[in-house]
mmCIF file of C-alpha atoms and ligand atoms in Angstrom:
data_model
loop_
_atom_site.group_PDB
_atom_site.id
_atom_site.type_symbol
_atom_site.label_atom_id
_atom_site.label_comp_id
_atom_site.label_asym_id
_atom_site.label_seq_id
_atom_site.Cartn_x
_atom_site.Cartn_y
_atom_site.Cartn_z
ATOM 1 C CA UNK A 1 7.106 47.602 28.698
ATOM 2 C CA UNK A 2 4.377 50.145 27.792
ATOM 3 C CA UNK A 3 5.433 49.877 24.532
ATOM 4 C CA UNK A 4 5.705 46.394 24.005
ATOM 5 C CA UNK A 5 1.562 45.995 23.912
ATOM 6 C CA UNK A 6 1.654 47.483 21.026
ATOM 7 C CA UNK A 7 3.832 44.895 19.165
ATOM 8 C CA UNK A 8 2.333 41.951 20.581
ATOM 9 C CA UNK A 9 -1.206 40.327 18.290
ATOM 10 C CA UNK A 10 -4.398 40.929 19.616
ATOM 11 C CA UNK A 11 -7.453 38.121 19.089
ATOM 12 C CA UNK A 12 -10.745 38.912 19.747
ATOM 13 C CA UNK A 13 -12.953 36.458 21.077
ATOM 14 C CA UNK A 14 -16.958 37.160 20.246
ATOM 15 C CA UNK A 15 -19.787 35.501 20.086
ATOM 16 C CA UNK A 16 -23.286 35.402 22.330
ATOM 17 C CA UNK A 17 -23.507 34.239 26.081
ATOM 18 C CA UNK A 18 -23.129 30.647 26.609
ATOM 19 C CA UNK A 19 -21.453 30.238 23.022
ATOM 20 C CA UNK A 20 -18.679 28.664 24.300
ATOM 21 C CA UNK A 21 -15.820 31.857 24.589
ATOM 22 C CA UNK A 22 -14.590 30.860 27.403
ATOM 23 C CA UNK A 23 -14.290 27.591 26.375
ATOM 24 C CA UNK A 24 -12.014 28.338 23.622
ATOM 25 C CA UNK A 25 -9.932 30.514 25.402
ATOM 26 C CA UNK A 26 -8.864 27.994 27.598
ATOM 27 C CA UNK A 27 -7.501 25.994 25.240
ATOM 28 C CA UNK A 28 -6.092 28.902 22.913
ATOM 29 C CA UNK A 29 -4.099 29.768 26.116
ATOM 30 C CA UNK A 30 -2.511 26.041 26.683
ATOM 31 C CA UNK A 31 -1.654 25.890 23.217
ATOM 32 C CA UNK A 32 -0.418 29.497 22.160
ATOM 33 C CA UNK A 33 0.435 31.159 25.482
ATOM 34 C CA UNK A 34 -1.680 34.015 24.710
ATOM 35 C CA UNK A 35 -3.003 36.526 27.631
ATOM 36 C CA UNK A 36 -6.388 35.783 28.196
ATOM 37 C CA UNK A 37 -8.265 39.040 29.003
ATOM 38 C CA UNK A 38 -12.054 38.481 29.908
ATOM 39 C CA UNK A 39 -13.281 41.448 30.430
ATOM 40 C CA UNK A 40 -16.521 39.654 32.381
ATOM 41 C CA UNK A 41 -13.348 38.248 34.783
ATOM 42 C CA UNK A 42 -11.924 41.429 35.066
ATOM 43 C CA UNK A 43 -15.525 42.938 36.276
ATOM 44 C CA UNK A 44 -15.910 40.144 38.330
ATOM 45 C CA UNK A 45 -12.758 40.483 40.561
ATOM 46 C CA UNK A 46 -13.562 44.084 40.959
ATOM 47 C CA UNK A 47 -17.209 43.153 42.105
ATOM 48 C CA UNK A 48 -15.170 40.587 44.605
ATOM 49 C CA UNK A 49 -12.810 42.751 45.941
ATOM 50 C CA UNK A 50 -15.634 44.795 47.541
ATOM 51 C CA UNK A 51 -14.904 48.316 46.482
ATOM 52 C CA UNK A 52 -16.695 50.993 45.874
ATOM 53 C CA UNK A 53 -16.302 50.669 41.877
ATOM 54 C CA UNK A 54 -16.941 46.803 42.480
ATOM 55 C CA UNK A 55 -20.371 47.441 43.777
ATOM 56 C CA UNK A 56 -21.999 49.836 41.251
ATOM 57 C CA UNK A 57 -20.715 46.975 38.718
ATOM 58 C CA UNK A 58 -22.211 44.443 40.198
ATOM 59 C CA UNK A 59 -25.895 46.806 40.159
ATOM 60 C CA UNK A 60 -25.038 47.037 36.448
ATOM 61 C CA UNK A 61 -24.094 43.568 35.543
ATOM 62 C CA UNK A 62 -27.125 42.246 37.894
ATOM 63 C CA UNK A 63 -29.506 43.891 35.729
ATOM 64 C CA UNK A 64 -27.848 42.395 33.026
ATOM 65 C CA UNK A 65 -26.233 46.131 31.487
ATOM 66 C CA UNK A 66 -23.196 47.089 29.853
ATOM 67 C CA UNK A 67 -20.639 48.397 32.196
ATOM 68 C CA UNK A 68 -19.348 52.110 31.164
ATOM 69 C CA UNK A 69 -17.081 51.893 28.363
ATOM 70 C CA UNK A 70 -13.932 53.660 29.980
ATOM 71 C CA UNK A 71 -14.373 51.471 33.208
ATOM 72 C CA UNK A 72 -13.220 47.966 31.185
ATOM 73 C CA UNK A 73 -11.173 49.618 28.455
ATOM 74 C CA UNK A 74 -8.572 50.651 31.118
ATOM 75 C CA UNK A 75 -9.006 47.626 33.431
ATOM 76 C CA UNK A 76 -7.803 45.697 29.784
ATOM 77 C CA UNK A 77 -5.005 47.959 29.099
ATOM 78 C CA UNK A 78 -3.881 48.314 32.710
ATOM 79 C CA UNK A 79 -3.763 44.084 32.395
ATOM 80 C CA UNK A 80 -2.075 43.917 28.835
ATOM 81 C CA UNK A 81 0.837 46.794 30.078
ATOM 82 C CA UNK A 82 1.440 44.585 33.398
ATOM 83 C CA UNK A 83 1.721 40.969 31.051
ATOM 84 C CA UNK A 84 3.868 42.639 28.232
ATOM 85 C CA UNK A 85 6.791 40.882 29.031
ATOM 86 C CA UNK A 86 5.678 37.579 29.498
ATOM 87 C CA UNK A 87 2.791 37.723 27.015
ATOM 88 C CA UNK A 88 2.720 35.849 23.828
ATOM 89 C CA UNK A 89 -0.260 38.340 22.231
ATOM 90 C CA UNK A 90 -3.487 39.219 24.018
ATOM 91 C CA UNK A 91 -6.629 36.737 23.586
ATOM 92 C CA UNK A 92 -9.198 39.224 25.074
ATOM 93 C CA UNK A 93 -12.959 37.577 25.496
ATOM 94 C CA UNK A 94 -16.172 39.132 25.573
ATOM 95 C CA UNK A 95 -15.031 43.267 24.711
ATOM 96 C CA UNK A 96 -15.688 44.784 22.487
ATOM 97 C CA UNK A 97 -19.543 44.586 22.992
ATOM 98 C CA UNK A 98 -20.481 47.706 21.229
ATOM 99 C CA UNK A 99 -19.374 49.071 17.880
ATOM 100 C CA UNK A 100 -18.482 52.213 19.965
ATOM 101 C CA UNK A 101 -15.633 50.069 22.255
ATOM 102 C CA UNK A 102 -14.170 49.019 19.025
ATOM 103 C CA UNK A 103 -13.441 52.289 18.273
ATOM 104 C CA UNK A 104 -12.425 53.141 21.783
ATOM 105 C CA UNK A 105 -9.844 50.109 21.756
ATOM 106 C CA UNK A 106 -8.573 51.056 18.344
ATOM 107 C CA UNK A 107 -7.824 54.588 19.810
ATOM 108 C CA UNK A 108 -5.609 53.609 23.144
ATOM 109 C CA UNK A 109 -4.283 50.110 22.071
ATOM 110 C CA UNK A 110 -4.652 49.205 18.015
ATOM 111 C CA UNK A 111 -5.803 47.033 15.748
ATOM 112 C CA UNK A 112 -6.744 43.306 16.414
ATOM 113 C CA UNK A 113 -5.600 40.740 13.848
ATOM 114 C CA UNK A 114 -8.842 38.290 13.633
ATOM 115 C CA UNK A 115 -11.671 38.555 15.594
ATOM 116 C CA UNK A 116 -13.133 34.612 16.109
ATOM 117 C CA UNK A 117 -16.942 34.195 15.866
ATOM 118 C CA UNK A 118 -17.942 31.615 17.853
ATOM 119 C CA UNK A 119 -21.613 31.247 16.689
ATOM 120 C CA UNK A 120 -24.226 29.125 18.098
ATOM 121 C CA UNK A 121 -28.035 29.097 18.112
ATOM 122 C CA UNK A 122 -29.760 31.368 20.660
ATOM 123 C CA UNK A 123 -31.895 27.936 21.852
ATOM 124 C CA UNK A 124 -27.973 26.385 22.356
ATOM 125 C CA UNK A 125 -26.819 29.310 24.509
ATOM 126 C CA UNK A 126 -29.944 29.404 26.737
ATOM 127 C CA UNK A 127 -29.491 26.147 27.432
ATOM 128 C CA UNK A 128 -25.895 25.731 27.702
ATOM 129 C CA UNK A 129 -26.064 29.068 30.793
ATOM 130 C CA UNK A 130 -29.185 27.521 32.318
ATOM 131 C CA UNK A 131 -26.840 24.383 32.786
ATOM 132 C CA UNK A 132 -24.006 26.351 33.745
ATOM 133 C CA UNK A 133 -25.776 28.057 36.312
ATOM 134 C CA UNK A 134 -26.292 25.298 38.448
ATOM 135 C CA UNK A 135 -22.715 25.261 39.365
ATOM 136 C CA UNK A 136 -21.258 28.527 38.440
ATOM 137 C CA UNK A 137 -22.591 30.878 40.953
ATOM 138 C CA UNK A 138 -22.841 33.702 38.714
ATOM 139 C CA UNK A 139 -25.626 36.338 39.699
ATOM 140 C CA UNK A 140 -25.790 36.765 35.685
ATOM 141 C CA UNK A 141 -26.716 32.874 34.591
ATOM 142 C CA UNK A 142 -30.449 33.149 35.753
ATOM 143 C CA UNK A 143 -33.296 32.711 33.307
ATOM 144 C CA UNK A 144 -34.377 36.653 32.890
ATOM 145 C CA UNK A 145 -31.219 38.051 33.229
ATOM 146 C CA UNK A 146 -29.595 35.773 30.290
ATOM 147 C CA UNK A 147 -32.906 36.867 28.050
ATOM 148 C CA UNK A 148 -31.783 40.447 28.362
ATOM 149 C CA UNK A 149 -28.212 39.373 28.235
ATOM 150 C CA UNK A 150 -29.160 37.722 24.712
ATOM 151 C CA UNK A 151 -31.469 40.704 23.685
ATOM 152 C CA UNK A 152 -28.204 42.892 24.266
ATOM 153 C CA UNK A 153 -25.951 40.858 22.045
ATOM 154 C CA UNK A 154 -28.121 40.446 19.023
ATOM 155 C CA UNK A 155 -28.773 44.442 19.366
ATOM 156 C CA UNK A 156 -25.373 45.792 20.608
ATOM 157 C CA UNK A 157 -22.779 42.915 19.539
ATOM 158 C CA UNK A 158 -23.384 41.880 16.192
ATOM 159 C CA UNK A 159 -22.705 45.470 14.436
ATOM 160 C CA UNK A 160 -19.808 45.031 16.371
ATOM 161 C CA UNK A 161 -18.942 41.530 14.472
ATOM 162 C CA UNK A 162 -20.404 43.506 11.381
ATOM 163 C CA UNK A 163 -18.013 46.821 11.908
ATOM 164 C CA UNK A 164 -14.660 44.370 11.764
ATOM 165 C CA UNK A 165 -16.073 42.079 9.147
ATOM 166 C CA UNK A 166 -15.521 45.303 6.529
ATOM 167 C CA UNK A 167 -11.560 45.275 7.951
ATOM 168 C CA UNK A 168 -11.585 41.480 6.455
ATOM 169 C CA UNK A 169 -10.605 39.953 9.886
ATOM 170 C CA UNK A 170 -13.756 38.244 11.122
ATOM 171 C CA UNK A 171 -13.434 33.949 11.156
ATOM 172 C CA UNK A 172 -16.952 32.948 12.167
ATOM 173 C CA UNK A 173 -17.070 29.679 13.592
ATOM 174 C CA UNK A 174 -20.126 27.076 14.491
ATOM 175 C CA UNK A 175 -19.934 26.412 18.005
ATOM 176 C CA UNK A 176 -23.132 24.357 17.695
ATOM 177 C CA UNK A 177 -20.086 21.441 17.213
ATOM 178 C CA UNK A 178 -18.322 19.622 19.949
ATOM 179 C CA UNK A 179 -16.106 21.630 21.615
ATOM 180 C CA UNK A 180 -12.814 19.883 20.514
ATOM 181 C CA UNK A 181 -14.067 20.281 16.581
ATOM 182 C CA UNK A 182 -14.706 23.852 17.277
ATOM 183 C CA UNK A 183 -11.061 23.952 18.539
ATOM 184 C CA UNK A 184 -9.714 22.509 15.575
ATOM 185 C CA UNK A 185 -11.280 25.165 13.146
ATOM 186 C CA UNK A 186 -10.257 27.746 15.986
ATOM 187 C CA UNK A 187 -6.720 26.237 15.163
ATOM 188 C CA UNK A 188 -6.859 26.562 11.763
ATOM 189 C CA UNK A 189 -7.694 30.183 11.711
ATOM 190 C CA UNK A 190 -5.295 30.985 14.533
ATOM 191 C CA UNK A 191 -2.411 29.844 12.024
ATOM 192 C CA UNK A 192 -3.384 30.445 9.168
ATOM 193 C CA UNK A 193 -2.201 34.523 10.139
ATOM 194 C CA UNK A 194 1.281 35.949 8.832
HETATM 195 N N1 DAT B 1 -18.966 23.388 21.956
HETATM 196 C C1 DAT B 1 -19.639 23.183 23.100
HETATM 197 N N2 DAT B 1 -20.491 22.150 23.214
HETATM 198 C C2 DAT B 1 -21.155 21.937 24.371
HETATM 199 N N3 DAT B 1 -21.062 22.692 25.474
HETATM 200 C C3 DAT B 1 -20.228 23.743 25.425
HETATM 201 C C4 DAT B 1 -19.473 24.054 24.245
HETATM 202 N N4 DAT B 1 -18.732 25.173 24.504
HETATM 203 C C5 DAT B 1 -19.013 25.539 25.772
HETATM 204 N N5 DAT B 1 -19.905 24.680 26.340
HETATM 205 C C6 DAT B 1 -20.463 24.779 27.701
HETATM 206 C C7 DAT B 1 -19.461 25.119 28.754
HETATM 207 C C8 DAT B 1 -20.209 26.067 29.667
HETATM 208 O O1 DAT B 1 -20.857 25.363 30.692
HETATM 209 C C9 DAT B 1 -21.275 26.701 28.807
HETATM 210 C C10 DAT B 1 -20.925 28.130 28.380
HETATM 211 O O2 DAT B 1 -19.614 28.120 27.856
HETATM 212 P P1 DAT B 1 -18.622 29.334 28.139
HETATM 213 O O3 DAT B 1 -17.331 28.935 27.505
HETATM 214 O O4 DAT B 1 -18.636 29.666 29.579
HETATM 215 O O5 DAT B 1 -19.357 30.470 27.270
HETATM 216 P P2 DAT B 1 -19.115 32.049 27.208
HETATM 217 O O6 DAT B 1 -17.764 32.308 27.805
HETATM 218 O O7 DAT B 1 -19.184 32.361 25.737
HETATM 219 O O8 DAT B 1 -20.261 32.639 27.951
HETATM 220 O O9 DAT B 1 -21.399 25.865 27.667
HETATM 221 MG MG1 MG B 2 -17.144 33.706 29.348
#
């Protein structure tokens, strides 16, 4: 079982807040049976369940910070080890988010095979939250906190995007399209690998 995770592909899902991961992952899951790993989820439930740990994430994430690195890394692995055996591969959204977790993951799990870019327009992802936080009761979809949440990306996420791009495995993708035409060149990516 502990071994198995290492066997199984790993997909990386990256791109801004609001750019339409989640999105994506829903659908890569109905139509691949991958694990979907968001690592915002993962926070989340620990936030819900009330613990101690939840509630100095939640400080964090209210103020629109990255959570310390050894905190999600072995929240993901902890999930991927318990899945192994009924996991397809691991679809894991939204980590890493700084060059330095990239290097972390590639330590204690491996190597991903493609990282997916989902890339839209900073005006597009403000917009798309703003909307989404009329309904989706997230602390984190409020107009300041997404402006540091986009700040963070475009400072701490795109070297990350930039650091796999040299290991030839980055498919960047215009999520600016409808989200069924995004699928289809998510598709085409997805199988286009060995
Ligand atoms: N291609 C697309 N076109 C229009 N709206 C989209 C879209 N992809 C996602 N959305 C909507 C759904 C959500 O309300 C919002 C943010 O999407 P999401 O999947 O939750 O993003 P992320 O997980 O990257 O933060 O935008
Ligand atoms: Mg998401």
């Amino acid at each position: 079982n502990y071994l198995k995770i290492w066997n199984l592909r790993v997909v990386l899902m990256s791109g801004g807040p609001g750019s339409g991961k989640g999105t994506q992952c829903e659908k890569i899951v109905a139509k691949y049976g991958y694990t979907h790993l968001s690592s915002g989820d993962l926070l989340r439930a620990e936030v819900a369940s009330g613990s101690e740990r939840g509630k100095q994430l939640q400080a964090i994430m209210q103020k629109g910070e990255l959570v310390p690195l050894d905190t999600v890394l072995d929240m993901i692995k902890d999930t991927m080890i318990a899945k192994a055996d009924v996991s397809k591969g691991y679809l894991i959204d939204g980590y890493p988010r700084e060059v330095k977790q990239g290097e972390e993951f590639e330590k204690k799990i491996g190597a991903p095979a493609l990282l997916l870019y989902v890339d839209a327009k900073a005006e597009t992802m403000v917009q798309r939250l703003m909307k989404r936080g009329e309904t989706s009761g997230r602390a984190d979809d409020n107009e300041e906190t997404i402006k540091k949440r986009l700040d963070l990306y475009y400072k701490a996420t795109e070297p990350v995007i930039a650091y796999y791009e040299k290991r030839g495995i980055v498919r960047k993708i215009n999520s600016e399209l409808p989200v069924d035409e995004v699928f289809a060149i998510v598709v085409k990516a997805i199988d286009e690998l060995k």
